[in-house]
Tab-separated table of N, CA and C in Angstrom:
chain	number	residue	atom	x	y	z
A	27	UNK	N	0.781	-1.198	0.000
A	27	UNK	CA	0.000	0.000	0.000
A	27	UNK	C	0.832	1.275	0.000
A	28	UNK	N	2.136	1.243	0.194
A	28	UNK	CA	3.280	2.531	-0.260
A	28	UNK	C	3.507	2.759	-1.281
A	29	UNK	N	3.193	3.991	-1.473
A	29	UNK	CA	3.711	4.203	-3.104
A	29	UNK	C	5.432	4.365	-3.080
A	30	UNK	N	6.207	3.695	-4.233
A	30	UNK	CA	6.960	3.741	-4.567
A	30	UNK	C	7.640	4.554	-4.910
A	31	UNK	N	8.471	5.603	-4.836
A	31	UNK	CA	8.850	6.531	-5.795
A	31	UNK	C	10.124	6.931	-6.311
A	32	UNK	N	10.822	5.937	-5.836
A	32	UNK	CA	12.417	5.884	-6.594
A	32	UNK	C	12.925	4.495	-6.036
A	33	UNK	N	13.699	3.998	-6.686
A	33	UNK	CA	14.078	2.475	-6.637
A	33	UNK	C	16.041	2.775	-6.592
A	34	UNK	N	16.917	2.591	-5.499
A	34	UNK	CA	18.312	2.590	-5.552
A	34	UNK	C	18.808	1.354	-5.861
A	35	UNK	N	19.476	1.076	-6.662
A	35	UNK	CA	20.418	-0.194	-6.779
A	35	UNK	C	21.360	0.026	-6.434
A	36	UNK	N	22.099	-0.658	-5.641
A	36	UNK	CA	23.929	-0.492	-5.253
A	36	UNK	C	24.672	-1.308	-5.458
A	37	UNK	N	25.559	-0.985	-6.282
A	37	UNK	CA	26.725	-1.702	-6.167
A	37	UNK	C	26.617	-3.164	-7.040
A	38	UNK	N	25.198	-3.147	-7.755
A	38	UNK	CA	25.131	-4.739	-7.913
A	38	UNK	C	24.935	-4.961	-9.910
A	39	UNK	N	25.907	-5.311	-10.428
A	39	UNK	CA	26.143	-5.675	-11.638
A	39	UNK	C	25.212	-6.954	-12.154
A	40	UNK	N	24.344	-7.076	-13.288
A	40	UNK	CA	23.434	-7.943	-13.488
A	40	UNK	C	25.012	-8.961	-14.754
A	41	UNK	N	24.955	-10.299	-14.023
A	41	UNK	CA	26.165	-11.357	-14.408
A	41	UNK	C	25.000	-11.789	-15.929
A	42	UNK	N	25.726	-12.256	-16.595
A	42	UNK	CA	25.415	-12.725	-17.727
A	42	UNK	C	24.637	-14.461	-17.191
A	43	UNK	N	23.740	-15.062	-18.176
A	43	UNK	CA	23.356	-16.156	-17.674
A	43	UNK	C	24.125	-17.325	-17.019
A	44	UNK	N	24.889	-17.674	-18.148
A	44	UNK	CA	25.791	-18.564	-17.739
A	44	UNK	C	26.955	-18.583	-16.366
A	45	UNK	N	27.121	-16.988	-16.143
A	45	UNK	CA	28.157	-17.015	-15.036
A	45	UNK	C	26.555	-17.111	-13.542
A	46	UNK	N	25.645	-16.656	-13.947
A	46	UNK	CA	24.522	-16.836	-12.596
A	46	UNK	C	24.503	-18.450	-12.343
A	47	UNK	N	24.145	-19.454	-13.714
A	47	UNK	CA	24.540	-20.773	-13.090
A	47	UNK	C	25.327	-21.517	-12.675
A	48	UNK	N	26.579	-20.328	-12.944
A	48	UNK	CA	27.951	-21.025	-12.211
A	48	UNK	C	27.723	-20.604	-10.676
A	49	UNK	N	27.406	-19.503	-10.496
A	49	UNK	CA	27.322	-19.008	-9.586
A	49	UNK	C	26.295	-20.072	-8.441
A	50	UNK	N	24.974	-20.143	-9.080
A	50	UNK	CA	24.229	-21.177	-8.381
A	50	UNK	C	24.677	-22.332	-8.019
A	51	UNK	N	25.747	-23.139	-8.561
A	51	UNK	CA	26.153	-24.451	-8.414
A	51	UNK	C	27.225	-24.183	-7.396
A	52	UNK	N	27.822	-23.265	-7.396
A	52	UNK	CA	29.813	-22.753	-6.134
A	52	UNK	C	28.372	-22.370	-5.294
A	53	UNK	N	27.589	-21.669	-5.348
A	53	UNK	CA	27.188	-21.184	-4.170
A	53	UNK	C	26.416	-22.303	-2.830
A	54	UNK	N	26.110	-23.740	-3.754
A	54	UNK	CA	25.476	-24.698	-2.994
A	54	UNK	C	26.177	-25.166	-1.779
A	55	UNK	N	27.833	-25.017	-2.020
A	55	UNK	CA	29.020	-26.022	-1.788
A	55	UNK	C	29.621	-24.886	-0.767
A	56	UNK	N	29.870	-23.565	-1.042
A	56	UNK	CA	30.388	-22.401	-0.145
A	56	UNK	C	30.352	-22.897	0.799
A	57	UNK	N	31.685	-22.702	2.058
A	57	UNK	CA	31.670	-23.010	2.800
A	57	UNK	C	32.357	-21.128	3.574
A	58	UNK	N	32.358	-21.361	5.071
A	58	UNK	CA	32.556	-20.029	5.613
A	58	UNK	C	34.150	-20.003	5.140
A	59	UNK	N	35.158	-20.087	5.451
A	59	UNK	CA	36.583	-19.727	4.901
A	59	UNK	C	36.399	-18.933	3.629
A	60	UNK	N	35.488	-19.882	2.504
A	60	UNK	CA	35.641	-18.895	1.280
A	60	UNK	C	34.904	-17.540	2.095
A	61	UNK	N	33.644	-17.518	2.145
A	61	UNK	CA	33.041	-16.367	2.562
A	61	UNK	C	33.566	-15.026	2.994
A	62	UNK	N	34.266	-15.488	4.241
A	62	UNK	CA	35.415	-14.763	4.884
A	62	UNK	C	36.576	-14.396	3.979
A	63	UNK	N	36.799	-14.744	3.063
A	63	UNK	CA	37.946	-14.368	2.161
A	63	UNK	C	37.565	-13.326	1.220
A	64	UNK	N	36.081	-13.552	0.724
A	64	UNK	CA	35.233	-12.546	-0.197
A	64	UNK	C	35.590	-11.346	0.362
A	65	UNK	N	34.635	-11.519	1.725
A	65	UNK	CA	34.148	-10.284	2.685
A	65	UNK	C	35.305	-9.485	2.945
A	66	UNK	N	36.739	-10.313	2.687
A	66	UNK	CA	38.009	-9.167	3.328
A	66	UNK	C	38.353	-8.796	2.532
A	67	UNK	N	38.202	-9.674	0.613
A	67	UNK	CA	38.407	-8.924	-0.295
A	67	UNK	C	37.928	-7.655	-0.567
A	68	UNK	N	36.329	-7.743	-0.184
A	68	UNK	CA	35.416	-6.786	-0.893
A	68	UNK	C	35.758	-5.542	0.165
A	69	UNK	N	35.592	-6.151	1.200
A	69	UNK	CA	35.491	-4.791	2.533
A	69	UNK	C	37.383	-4.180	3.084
A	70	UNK	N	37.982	-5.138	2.430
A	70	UNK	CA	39.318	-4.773	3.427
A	70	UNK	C	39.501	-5.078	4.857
A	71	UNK	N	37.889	-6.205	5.445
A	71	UNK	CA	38.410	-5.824	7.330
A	71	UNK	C	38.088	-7.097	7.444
A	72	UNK	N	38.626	-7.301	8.122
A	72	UNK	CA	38.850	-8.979	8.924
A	72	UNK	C	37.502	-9.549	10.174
A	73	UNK	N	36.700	-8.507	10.029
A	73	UNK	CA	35.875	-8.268	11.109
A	73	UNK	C	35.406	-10.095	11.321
A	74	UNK	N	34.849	-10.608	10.045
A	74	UNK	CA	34.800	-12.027	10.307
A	74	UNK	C	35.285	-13.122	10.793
A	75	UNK	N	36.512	-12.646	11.121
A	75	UNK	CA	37.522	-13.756	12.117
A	75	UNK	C	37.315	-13.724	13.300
A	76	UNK	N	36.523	-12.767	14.061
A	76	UNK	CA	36.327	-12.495	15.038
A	76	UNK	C	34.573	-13.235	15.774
A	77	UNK	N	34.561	-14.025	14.403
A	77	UNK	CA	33.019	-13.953	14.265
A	77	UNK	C	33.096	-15.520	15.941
A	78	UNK	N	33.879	-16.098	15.690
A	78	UNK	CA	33.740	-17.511	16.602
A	78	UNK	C	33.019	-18.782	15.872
A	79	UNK	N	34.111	-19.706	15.996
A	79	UNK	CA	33.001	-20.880	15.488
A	79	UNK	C	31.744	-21.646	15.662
A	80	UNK	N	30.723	-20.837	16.366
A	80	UNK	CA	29.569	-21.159	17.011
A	80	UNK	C	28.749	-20.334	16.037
A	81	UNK	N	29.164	-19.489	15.374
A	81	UNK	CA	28.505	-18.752	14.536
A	81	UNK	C	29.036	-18.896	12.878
A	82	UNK	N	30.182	-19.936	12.412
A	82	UNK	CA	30.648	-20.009	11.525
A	82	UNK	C	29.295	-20.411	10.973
A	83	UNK	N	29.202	-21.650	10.811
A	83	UNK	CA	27.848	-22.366	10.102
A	83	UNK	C	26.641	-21.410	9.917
A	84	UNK	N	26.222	-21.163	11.189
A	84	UNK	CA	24.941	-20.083	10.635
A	84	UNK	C	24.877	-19.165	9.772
A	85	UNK	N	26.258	-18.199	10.055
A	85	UNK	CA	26.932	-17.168	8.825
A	85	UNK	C	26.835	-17.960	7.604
A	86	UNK	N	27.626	-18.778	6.945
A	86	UNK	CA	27.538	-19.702	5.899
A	86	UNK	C	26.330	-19.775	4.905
A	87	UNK	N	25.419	-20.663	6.189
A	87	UNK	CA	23.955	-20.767	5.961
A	87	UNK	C	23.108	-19.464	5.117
A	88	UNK	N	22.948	-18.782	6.222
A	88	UNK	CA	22.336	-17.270	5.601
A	88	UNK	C	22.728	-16.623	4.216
A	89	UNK	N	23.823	-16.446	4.181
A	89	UNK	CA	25.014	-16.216	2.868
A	89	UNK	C	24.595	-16.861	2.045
A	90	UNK	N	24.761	-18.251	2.265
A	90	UNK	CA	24.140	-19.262	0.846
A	90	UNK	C	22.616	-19.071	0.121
A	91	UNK	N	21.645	-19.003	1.478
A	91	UNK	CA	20.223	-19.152	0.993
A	91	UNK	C	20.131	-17.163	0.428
A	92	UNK	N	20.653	-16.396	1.227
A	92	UNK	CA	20.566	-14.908	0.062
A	92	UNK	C	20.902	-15.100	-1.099
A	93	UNK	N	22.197	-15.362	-1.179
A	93	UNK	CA	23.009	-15.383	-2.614
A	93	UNK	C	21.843	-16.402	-3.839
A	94	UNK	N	21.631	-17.605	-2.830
A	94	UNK	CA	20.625	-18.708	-3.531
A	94	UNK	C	19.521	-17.816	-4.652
A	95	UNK	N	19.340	-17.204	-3.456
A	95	UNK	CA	17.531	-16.796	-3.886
A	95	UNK	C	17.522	-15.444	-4.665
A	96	UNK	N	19.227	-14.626	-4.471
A	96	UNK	CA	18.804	-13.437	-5.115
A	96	UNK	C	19.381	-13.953	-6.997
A	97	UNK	N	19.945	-14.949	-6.766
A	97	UNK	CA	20.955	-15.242	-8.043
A	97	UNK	C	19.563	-16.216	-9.072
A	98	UNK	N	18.905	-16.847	-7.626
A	98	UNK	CA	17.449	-17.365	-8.836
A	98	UNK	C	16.769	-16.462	-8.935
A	99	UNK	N	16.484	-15.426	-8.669
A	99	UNK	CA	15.415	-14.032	-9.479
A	99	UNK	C	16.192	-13.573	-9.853
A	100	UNK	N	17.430	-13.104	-10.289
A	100	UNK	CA	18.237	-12.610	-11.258
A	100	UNK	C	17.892	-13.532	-12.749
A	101	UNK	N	18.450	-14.660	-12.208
A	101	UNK	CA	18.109	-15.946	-13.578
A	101	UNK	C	17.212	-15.929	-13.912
A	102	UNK	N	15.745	-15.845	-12.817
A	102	UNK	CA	14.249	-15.884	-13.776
A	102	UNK	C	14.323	-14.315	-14.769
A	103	UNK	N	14.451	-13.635	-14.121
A	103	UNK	CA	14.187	-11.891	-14.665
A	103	UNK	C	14.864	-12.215	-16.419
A	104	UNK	N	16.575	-12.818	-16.375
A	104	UNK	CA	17.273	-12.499	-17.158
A	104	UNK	C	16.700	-13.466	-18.496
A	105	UNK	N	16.252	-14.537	-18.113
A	105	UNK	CA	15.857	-15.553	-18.891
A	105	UNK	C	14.048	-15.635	-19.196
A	106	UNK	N	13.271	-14.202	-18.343
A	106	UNK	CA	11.934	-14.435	-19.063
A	106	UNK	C	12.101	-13.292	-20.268
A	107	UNK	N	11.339	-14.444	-21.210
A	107	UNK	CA	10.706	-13.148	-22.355
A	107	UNK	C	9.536	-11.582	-22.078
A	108	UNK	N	8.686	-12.287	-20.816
A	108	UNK	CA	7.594	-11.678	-20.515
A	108	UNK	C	7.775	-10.470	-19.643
A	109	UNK	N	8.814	-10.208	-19.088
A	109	UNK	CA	9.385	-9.487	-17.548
A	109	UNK	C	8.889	-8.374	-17.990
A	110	UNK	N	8.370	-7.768	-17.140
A	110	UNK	CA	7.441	-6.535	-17.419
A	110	UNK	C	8.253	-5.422	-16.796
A	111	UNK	N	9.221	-4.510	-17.140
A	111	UNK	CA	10.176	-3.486	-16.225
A	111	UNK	C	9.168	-2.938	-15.146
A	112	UNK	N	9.729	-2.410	-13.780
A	112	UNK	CA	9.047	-1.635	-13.031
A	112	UNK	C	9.088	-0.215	-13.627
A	113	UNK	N	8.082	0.462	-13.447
A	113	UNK	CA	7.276	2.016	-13.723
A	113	UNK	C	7.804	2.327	-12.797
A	114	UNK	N	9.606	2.676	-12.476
A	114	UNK	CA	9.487	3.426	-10.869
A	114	UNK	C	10.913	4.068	-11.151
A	115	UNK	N	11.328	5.194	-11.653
A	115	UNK	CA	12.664	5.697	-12.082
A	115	UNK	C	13.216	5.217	-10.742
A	116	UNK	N	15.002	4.498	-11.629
A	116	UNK	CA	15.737	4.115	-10.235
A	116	UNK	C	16.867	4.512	-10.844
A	117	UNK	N	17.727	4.608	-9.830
A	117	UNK	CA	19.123	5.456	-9.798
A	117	UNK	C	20.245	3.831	-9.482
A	118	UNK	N	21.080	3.731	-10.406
A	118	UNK	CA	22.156	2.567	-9.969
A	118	UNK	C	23.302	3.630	-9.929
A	119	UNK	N	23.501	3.450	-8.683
A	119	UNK	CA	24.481	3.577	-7.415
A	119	UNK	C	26.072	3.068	-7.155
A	120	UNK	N	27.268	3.573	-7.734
A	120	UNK	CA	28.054	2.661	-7.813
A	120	UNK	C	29.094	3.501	-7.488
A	121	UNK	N	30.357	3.100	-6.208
A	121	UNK	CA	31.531	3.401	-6.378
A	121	UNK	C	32.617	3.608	-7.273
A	122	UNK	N	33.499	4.700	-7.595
A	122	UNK	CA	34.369	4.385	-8.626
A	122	UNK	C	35.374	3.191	-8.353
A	123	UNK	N	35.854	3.056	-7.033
A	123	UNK	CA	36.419	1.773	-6.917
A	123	UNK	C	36.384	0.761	-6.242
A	124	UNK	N	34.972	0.516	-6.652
A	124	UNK	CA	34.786	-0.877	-5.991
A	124	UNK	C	35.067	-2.031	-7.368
A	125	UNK	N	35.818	-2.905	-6.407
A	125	UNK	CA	36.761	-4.058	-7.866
A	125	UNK	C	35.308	-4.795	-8.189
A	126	UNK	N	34.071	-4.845	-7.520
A	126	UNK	CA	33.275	-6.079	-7.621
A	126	UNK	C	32.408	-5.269	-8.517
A	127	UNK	N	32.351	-3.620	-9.130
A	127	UNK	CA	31.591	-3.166	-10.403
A	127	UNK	C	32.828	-2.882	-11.601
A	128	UNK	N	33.802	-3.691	-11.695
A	128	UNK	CA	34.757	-3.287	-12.768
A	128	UNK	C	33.945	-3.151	-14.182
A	129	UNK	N	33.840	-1.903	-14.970
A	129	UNK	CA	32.931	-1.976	-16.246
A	129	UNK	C	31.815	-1.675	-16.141
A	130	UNK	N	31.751	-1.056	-15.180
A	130	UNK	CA	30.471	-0.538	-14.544
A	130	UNK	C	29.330	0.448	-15.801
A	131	UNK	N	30.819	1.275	-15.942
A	131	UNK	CA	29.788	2.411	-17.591
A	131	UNK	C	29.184	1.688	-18.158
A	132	UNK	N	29.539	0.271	-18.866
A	132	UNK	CA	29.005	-0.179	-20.098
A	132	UNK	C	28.140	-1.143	-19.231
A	133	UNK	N	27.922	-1.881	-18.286
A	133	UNK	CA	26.946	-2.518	-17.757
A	133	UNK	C	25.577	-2.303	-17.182
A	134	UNK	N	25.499	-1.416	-16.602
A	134	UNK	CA	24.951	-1.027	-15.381
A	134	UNK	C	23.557	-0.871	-16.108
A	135	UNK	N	23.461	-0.912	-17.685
A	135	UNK	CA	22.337	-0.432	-18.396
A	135	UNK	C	21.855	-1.705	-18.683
A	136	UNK	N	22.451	-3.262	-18.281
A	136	UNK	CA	21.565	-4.320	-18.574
A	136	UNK	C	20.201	-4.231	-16.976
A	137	UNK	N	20.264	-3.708	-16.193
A	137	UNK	CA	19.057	-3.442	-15.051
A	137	UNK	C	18.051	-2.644	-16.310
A	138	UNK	N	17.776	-2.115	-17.317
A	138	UNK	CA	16.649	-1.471	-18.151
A	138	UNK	C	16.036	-2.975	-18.188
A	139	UNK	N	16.571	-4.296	-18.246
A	139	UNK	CA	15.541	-5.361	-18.397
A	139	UNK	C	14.300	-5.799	-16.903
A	140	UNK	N	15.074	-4.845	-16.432
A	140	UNK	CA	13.952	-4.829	-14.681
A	140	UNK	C	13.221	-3.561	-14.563
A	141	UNK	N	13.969	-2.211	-14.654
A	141	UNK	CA	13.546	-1.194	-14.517
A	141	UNK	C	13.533	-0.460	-15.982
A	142	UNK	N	12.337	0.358	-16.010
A	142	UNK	CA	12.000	1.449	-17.408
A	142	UNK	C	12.746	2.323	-17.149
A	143	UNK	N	13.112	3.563	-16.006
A	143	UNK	CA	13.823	4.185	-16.132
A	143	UNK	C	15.237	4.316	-15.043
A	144	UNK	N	16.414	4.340	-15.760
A	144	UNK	CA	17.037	4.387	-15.506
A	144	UNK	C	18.687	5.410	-15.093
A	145	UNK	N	18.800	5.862	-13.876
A	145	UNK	CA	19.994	6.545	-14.128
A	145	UNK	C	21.285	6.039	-13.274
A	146	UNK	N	22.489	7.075	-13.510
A	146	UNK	CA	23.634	6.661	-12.718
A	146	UNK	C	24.064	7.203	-12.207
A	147	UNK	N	24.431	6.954	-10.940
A	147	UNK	CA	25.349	8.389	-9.980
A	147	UNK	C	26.789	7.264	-9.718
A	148	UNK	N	28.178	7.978	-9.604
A	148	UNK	CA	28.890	7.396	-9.163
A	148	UNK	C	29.411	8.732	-7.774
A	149	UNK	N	29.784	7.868	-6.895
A	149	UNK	CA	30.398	8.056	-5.637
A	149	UNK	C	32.223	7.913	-6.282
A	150	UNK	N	32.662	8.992	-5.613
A	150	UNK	CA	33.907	9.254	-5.771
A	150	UNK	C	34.600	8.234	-4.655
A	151	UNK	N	34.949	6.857	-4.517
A	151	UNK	CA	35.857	6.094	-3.812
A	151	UNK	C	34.657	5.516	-2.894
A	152	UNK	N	34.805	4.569	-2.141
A	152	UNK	CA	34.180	4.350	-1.338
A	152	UNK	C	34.025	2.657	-0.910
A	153	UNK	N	34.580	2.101	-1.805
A	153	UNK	CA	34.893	0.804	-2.255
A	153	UNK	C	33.351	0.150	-2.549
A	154	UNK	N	33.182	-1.279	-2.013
A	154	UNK	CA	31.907	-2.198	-2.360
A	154	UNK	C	30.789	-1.846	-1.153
A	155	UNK	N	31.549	-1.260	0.220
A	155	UNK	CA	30.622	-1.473	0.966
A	155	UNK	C	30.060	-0.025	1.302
A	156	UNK	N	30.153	0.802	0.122
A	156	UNK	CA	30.189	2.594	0.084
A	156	UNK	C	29.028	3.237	1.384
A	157	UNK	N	28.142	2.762	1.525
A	157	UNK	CA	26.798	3.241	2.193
A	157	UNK	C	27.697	2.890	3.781
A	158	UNK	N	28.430	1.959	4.033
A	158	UNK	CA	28.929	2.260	5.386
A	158	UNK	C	30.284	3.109	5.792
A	159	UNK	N	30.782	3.405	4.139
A	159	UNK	CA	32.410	4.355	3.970
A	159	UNK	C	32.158	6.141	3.534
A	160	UNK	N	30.636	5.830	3.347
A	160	UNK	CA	30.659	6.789	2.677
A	160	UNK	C	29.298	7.296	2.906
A	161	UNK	N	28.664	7.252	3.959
A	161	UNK	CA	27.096	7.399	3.818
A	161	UNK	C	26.796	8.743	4.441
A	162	UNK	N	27.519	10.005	4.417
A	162	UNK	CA	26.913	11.221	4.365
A	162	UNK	C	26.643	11.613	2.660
A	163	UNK	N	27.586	10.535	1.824
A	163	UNK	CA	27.528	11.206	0.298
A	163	UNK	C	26.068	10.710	-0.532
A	164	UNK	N	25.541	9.126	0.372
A	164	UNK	CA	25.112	8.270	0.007
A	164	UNK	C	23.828	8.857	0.711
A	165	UNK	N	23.298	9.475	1.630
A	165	UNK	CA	22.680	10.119	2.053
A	165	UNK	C	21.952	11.234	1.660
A	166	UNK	N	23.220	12.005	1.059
A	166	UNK	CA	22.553	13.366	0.378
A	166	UNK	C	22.123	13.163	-1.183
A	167	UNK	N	23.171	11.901	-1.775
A	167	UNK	CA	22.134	11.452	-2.962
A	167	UNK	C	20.861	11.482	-2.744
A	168	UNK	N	20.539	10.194	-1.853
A	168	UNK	CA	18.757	9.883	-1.929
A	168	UNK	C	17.580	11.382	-1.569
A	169	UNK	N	18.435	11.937	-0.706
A	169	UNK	CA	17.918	13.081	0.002
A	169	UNK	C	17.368	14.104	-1.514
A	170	UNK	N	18.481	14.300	-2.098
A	170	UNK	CA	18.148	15.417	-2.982
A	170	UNK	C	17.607	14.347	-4.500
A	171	UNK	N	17.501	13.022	-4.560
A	171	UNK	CA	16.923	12.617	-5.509
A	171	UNK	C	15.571	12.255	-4.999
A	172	UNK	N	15.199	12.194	-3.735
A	172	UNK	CA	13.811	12.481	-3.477
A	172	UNK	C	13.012	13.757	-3.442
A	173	UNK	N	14.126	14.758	-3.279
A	173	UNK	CA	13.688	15.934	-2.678
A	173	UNK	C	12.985	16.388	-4.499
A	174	UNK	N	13.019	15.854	-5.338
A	174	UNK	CA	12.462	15.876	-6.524
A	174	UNK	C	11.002	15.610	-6.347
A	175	UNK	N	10.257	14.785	-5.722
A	175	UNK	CA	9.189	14.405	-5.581
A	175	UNK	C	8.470	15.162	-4.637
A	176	UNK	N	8.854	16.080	-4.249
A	176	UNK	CA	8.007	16.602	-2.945
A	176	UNK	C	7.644	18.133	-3.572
């Protein structure tokens, strides 16, 4: 019953089919070590070593069934003929150096197969996890791209 009125994407590159079912099959098997290796790639902080092995598995768990479920509605979206874009201008959101949007200019325009309208803001540095490195910049985006609607 909320109306919608701007849609943010961050940080998230739509993978071509074939790398989503690679992705689905490594992601069944993931175990926490890889996880933890991602997370220090992507973020730079070790914070996950700290996590304790009482919480390894559950971490794991959660990780797998997100990744699971967001990588199968990526696959349905990318692979229906019928996908109807959302009516809701959205802004994709992307660091200049985060390594996990490399090619970002020329990509970022396969999301027009989800959303009708589309734009781009880039954040000057901020790496993958920008909204927690960078969220007074990430802030005044949404702020003044809502402040359009009022």
């Amino acid at each position: 019953g909320t109306e919608v009125r701007h849609l943010f994407l961050a940080g998230k590159l739509l993978d071509p089919v074939e790398t989503i079912h690679e992705n689905l099959a490594y992601t069944e098997t993931i175990e926490f070590p890889e996880i933890r290796a991602f997370f220090e790639q992507w973020s730079g902080a070790d914070v996950l070593d700290r996590l304790g092995e009482r919480y390894e598995d559950h971490m794991a768990s959660i990780f797998r069934h997100d990744s699971l479920e967001a990588n199968r509605f990526l696959l349905a979206g990318r692979q229906s003929s019928t996908l109807v874009p959302v009516d809701v201008p959205c802004t994709f959101v992307v660091a200049t150096d985060d390594s996990c949007t490399t090619g970002y200019a020329d990509r970022y325009a396969d999301w027009r197969s989800f959303v009708a309208e589309l734009d781009l803001q880039e954040l000057d540095g901020g790496g993958h996890f920008f909204t927690r490195t960078r969220p007074e910049q990430v802030a005044g985006l949404v702020a003044r791209t809502l402040g359009r609607y009022t």
